[in-house]
Amino acid sequence: MTHPTPPPLGSYVESWTPGPVTDEDPLPTGPVAALSAVLNLPGPVAKAGDPLPPLWHWLYFLTWPAGRDLGADGHPRGGHFSPPLPQRQRMWAGGRCEITRPLRLGEPTERISRLRAVTAKQGRTGEMLFVTERREFRQQGRVCLVEEQDIVYRSGRTAGQHPTALDQSAFPHPDAPWQLPLRPDPALLFRFSALTANAHRIHYDTPYAQGEEGYPGIVVHGPLLALLMLELPRRHAPDRPVRSLSYRLRRPVFAGERLAACGAPADDRADLHIATHREDRHATAEVTFQ
């Protein structure tokens, strides 16, 4: 029996044109203090009136759908910028950020979000739909930060190439001048999920992650990997503000694995990556300094 060929993903979004959305957030100090504690820092990285470190704005402008509005995977069923695909599977691929002036903690902030691009591509495991969302953050009427996020969508489940078992004793062996070791455990991932309103079950539900999505264990958040990479210039070059950054999330890291955020500065930029014993570049990033 032959099965009909499914329609191309692009056909589902031919008339999908969500308009811009404006939100406001006062940027309270609590989330920064909480993430600082989760990362075992000696104190909050910023207080009221201080510059917010790059990407820490992900702690703000959160949405909390009702429980009945979540899908079986924990992701919201709807969403203004979520394309109308059947059996939608969502993955965060990467993004870019331009910082004209840092956001100040505790100052009222306006965010204007809009759809930047929608592109269908054929990958090794099937067709993918890339959705790019552009966000402008303003304080006191001035654009401080412009961000683009690239989200990849598939229709239905696909089998990824993941290890069948995890070695939690092996160490990465980077030779980068900047290094930040970490062994993320389930408690850390659970707390990060709560701080970012991320209910995706692959980050806290081991039976689901293994049985439904084919992972060997619960998955470290891609945004957490990006934040860890940006911790390197914050700690090692605190007097050099970041002007721009780009990052790409390549292959997952799993709870219990030993990782290292690695960085190499060069003139007005730095190259960053996440390494484990399995792979040298689970995630990569590049920053430029002012």
mmCIF file with all atom_site columns, C-alpha atoms in Angstrom, residues 107-209:
data_model
loop_
_atom_site.group_PDB
_atom_site.id
_atom_site.type_symbol
_atom_site.label_atom_id
_atom_site.label_alt_id
_atom_site.label_comp_id
_atom_site.label_asym_id
_atom_site.label_entity_id
_atom_site.label_seq_id
_atom_site.pdbx_PDB_ins_code
_atom_site.Cartn_x
_atom_site.Cartn_y
_atom_site.Cartn_z
_atom_site.occupancy
_atom_site.B_iso_or_equiv
_atom_site.pdbx_formal_charge
_atom_site.auth_seq_id
_atom_site.auth_comp_id
_atom_site.auth_asym_id
_atom_site.auth_atom_id
_atom_site.pdbx_PDB_model_num
ATOM 1   C CA . GLU A 1 107 ? 13.891 50.199 33.933 1.00 0.00 ? 107 GLU A CA 1
ATOM 2   C CA . PRO A 1 108 ? 10.570 49.848 32.058 1.00 0.00 ? 108 PRO A CA 1
ATOM 3   C CA . THR A 1 109 ? 11.251 48.164 28.744 1.00 0.00 ? 109 THR A CA 1
ATOM 4   C CA . GLU A 1 110 ? 9.243  47.817 25.550 1.00 0.00 ? 110 GLU A CA 1
ATOM 5   C CA . ARG A 1 111 ? 9.677  44.875 23.194 1.00 0.00 ? 111 ARG A CA 1
ATOM 6   C CA . ILE A 1 112 ? 8.362  44.911 19.628 1.00 0.00 ? 112 ILE A CA 1
ATOM 7   C CA . SER A 1 113 ? 8.326  41.453 18.003 1.00 0.00 ? 113 SER A CA 1
ATOM 8   C CA . ARG A 1 114 ? 7.700  40.719 14.353 1.00 0.00 ? 114 ARG A CA 1
ATOM 9   C CA . LEU A 1 115 ? 8.113  37.904 11.856 1.00 0.00 ? 115 LEU A CA 1
ATOM 10  C CA . ARG A 1 116 ? 11.379 38.393 9.979  1.00 0.00 ? 116 ARG A CA 1
ATOM 11  C CA . ALA A 1 117 ? 11.482 35.431 7.580  1.00 0.00 ? 117 ALA A CA 1
ATOM 12  C CA . VAL A 1 118 ? 10.028 31.980 6.867  1.00 0.00 ? 118 VAL A CA 1
ATOM 13  C CA . THR A 1 119 ? 12.099 29.555 4.796  1.00 0.00 ? 119 THR A CA 1
ATOM 14  C CA . ALA A 1 120 ? 11.549 25.874 3.975  1.00 0.00 ? 120 ALA A CA 1
ATOM 15  C CA . LYS A 1 121 ? 14.684 23.743 3.566  1.00 0.00 ? 121 LYS A CA 1
ATOM 16  C CA . GLN A 1 122 ? 15.400 20.096 2.861  1.00 0.00 ? 122 GLN A CA 1
ATOM 17  C CA . GLY A 1 123 ? 17.708 18.502 5.417  1.00 0.00 ? 123 GLY A CA 1
ATOM 18  C CA . ARG A 1 124 ? 19.234 15.061 5.886  1.00 0.00 ? 124 ARG A CA 1
ATOM 19  C CA . THR A 1 125 ? 16.282 13.931 7.983  1.00 0.00 ? 125 THR A CA 1
ATOM 20  C CA . GLY A 1 126 ? 13.528 15.597 5.989  1.00 0.00 ? 126 GLY A CA 1
ATOM 21  C CA . GLU A 1 127 ? 11.975 18.954 5.346  1.00 0.00 ? 127 GLU A CA 1
ATOM 22  C CA . MET A 1 128 ? 12.391 21.784 7.871  1.00 0.00 ? 128 MET A CA 1
ATOM 23  C CA . LEU A 1 129 ? 10.791 25.187 8.225  1.00 0.00 ? 129 LEU A CA 1
ATOM 24  C CA . PHE A 1 130 ? 13.022 27.993 9.533  1.00 0.00 ? 130 PHE A CA 1
ATOM 25  C CA . VAL A 1 131 ? 11.151 30.826 11.233 1.00 0.00 ? 131 VAL A CA 1
ATOM 26  C CA . THR A 1 132 ? 13.108 33.950 12.199 1.00 0.00 ? 132 THR A CA 1
ATOM 27  C CA . GLU A 1 133 ? 11.590 36.289 14.768 1.00 0.00 ? 133 GLU A CA 1
ATOM 28  C CA . ARG A 1 134 ? 13.004 39.815 15.153 1.00 0.00 ? 134 ARG A CA 1
ATOM 29  C CA . ARG A 1 135 ? 12.713 41.675 18.450 1.00 0.00 ? 135 ARG A CA 1
ATOM 30  C CA . GLU A 1 136 ? 13.538 45.280 19.300 1.00 0.00 ? 136 GLU A CA 1
ATOM 31  C CA . PHE A 1 137 ? 14.001 46.248 22.939 1.00 0.00 ? 137 PHE A CA 1
ATOM 32  C CA . ARG A 1 138 ? 13.549 49.905 23.899 1.00 0.00 ? 138 ARG A CA 1
ATOM 33  C CA . GLN A 1 139 ? 14.149 51.883 27.077 1.00 0.00 ? 139 GLN A CA 1
ATOM 34  C CA . GLN A 1 140 ? 13.273 55.569 27.420 1.00 0.00 ? 140 GLN A CA 1
ATOM 35  C CA . GLY A 1 141 ? 12.162 55.542 23.779 1.00 0.00 ? 141 GLY A CA 1
ATOM 36  C CA . ARG A 1 142 ? 15.557 54.411 22.453 1.00 0.00 ? 142 ARG A CA 1
ATOM 37  C CA . VAL A 1 143 ? 16.338 51.110 20.740 1.00 0.00 ? 143 VAL A CA 1
ATOM 38  C CA . CYS A 1 144 ? 18.924 49.412 22.942 1.00 0.00 ? 144 CYS A CA 1
ATOM 39  C CA . LEU A 1 145 ? 19.030 45.891 21.586 1.00 0.00 ? 145 LEU A CA 1
ATOM 40  C CA . VAL A 1 146 ? 17.882 44.119 18.425 1.00 0.00 ? 146 VAL A CA 1
ATOM 41  C CA . GLU A 1 147 ? 17.664 40.343 18.461 1.00 0.00 ? 147 GLU A CA 1
ATOM 42  C CA . GLU A 1 148 ? 16.807 37.684 15.890 1.00 0.00 ? 148 GLU A CA 1
ATOM 43  C CA . GLN A 1 149 ? 15.975 34.098 16.855 1.00 0.00 ? 149 GLN A CA 1
ATOM 44  C CA . ASP A 1 150 ? 15.990 31.217 14.378 1.00 0.00 ? 150 ASP A CA 1
ATOM 45  C CA . ILE A 1 151 ? 13.518 28.459 15.259 1.00 0.00 ? 151 ILE A CA 1
ATOM 46  C CA . VAL A 1 152 ? 13.328 25.231 13.245 1.00 0.00 ? 152 VAL A CA 1
ATOM 47  C CA . TYR A 1 153 ? 10.062 23.344 12.877 1.00 0.00 ? 153 TYR A CA 1
ATOM 48  C CA . ARG A 1 154 ? 9.364  19.849 11.585 1.00 0.00 ? 154 ARG A CA 1
ATOM 49  C CA . SER A 1 155 ? 6.124  18.025 11.028 1.00 0.00 ? 155 SER A CA 1
ATOM 50  C CA . GLY A 1 156 ? 6.135  14.792 13.043 1.00 0.00 ? 156 GLY A CA 1
ATOM 51  C CA . ARG A 1 157 ? 8.953  13.074 14.894 1.00 0.00 ? 157 ARG A CA 1
ATOM 52  C CA . THR A 1 158 ? 12.352 12.329 13.386 1.00 0.00 ? 158 THR A CA 1
ATOM 53  C CA . ALA A 1 159 ? 15.046 10.053 14.757 1.00 0.00 ? 159 ALA A CA 1
ATOM 54  C CA . GLY A 1 160 ? 18.205 11.945 15.632 1.00 0.00 ? 160 GLY A CA 1
ATOM 55  C CA . GLN A 1 161 ? 21.706 10.535 15.954 1.00 0.00 ? 161 GLN A CA 1
ATOM 56  C CA . HIS A 1 162 ? 22.318 10.446 19.690 1.00 0.00 ? 162 HIS A CA 1
ATOM 57  C CA . PRO A 1 163 ? 24.503 8.245  21.922 1.00 0.00 ? 163 PRO A CA 1
ATOM 58  C CA . THR A 1 164 ? 22.748 5.196  23.316 1.00 0.00 ? 164 THR A CA 1
ATOM 59  C CA . ALA A 1 165 ? 24.399 5.602  26.721 1.00 0.00 ? 165 ALA A CA 1
ATOM 60  C CA . LEU A 1 166 ? 25.955 8.521  28.580 1.00 0.00 ? 166 LEU A CA 1
ATOM 61  C CA . ASP A 1 167 ? 29.435 8.589  30.075 1.00 0.00 ? 167 ASP A CA 1
ATOM 62  C CA . GLN A 1 168 ? 29.150 10.930 33.047 1.00 0.00 ? 168 GLN A CA 1
ATOM 63  C CA . SER A 1 169 ? 32.748 10.457 34.193 1.00 0.00 ? 169 SER A CA 1
ATOM 64  C CA . ALA A 1 170 ? 34.593 11.564 31.029 1.00 0.00 ? 170 ALA A CA 1
ATOM 65  C CA . PHE A 1 171 ? 35.974 15.095 30.876 1.00 0.00 ? 171 PHE A CA 1
ATOM 66  C CA . PRO A 1 172 ? 36.419 17.332 27.831 1.00 0.00 ? 172 PRO A CA 1
ATOM 67  C CA . HIS A 1 173 ? 40.005 18.372 27.170 1.00 0.00 ? 173 HIS A CA 1
ATOM 68  C CA . PRO A 1 174 ? 39.887 21.880 25.712 1.00 0.00 ? 174 PRO A CA 1
ATOM 69  C CA . ASP A 1 175 ? 42.990 24.019 25.305 1.00 0.00 ? 175 ASP A CA 1
ATOM 70  C CA . ALA A 1 176 ? 41.214 27.406 25.095 1.00 0.00 ? 176 ALA A CA 1
ATOM 71  C CA . PRO A 1 177 ? 42.487 30.287 27.264 1.00 0.00 ? 177 PRO A CA 1
ATOM 72  C CA . TRP A 1 178 ? 38.967 30.938 28.598 1.00 0.00 ? 178 TRP A CA 1
ATOM 73  C CA . GLN A 1 179 ? 37.249 27.944 30.192 1.00 0.00 ? 179 GLN A CA 1
ATOM 74  C CA . LEU A 1 180 ? 34.172 27.402 32.339 1.00 0.00 ? 180 LEU A CA 1
ATOM 75  C CA . PRO A 1 181 ? 33.509 23.782 33.409 1.00 0.00 ? 181 PRO A CA 1
ATOM 76  C CA . LEU A 1 182 ? 30.036 22.627 34.395 1.00 0.00 ? 182 LEU A CA 1
ATOM 77  C CA . ARG A 1 183 ? 28.206 19.394 35.028 1.00 0.00 ? 183 ARG A CA 1
ATOM 78  C CA . PRO A 1 184 ? 24.519 20.336 34.685 1.00 0.00 ? 184 PRO A CA 1
ATOM 79  C CA . ASP A 1 185 ? 22.278 18.144 36.819 1.00 0.00 ? 185 ASP A CA 1
ATOM 80  C CA . PRO A 1 186 ? 18.486 17.683 36.697 1.00 0.00 ? 186 PRO A CA 1
ATOM 81  C CA . ALA A 1 187 ? 17.935 20.233 39.474 1.00 0.00 ? 187 ALA A CA 1
ATOM 82  C CA . LEU A 1 188 ? 19.811 22.938 37.558 1.00 0.00 ? 188 LEU A CA 1
ATOM 83  C CA . LEU A 1 189 ? 17.837 22.213 34.379 1.00 0.00 ? 189 LEU A CA 1
ATOM 84  C CA . PHE A 1 190 ? 14.541 22.197 36.271 1.00 0.00 ? 190 PHE A CA 1
ATOM 85  C CA . ARG A 1 191 ? 15.315 25.584 37.833 1.00 0.00 ? 191 ARG A CA 1
ATOM 86  C CA . PHE A 1 192 ? 16.373 27.042 34.478 1.00 0.00 ? 192 PHE A CA 1
ATOM 87  C CA . SER A 1 193 ? 13.118 25.791 32.913 1.00 0.00 ? 193 SER A CA 1
ATOM 88  C CA . ALA A 1 194 ? 11.182 27.601 35.625 1.00 0.00 ? 194 ALA A CA 1
ATOM 89  C CA . LEU A 1 195 ? 13.134 30.840 35.181 1.00 0.00 ? 195 LEU A CA 1
ATOM 90  C CA . THR A 1 196 ? 12.503 30.872 31.420 1.00 0.00 ? 196 THR A CA 1
ATOM 91  C CA . ALA A 1 197 ? 8.905  29.526 31.415 1.00 0.00 ? 197 ALA A CA 1
ATOM 92  C CA . ASN A 1 198 ? 10.056 26.522 29.380 1.00 0.00 ? 198 ASN A CA 1
ATOM 93  C CA . ALA A 1 199 ? 7.754  23.536 29.886 1.00 0.00 ? 199 ALA A CA 1
ATOM 94  C CA . HIS A 1 200 ? 9.305  21.331 27.173 1.00 0.00 ? 200 HIS A CA 1
ATOM 95  C CA . ARG A 1 201 ? 9.433  17.907 28.798 1.00 0.00 ? 201 ARG A CA 1
ATOM 96  C CA . ILE A 1 202 ? 12.807 16.902 27.322 1.00 0.00 ? 202 ILE A CA 1
ATOM 97  C CA . HIS A 1 203 ? 14.428 19.120 29.979 1.00 0.00 ? 203 HIS A CA 1
ATOM 98  C CA . TYR A 1 204 ? 12.936 17.456 33.092 1.00 0.00 ? 204 TYR A CA 1
ATOM 99  C CA . ASP A 1 205 ? 10.996 14.282 32.210 1.00 0.00 ? 205 ASP A CA 1
ATOM 100 C CA . THR A 1 206 ? 13.449 11.413 31.632 1.00 0.00 ? 206 THR A CA 1
ATOM 101 C CA . PRO A 1 207 ? 10.884 8.753  30.580 1.00 0.00 ? 207 PRO A CA 1
ATOM 102 C CA . TYR A 1 208 ? 9.411  11.175 28.038 1.00 0.00 ? 208 TYR A CA 1
ATOM 103 C CA . ALA A 1 209 ? 12.813 12.289 26.704 1.00 0.00 ? 209 ALA A CA 1
#
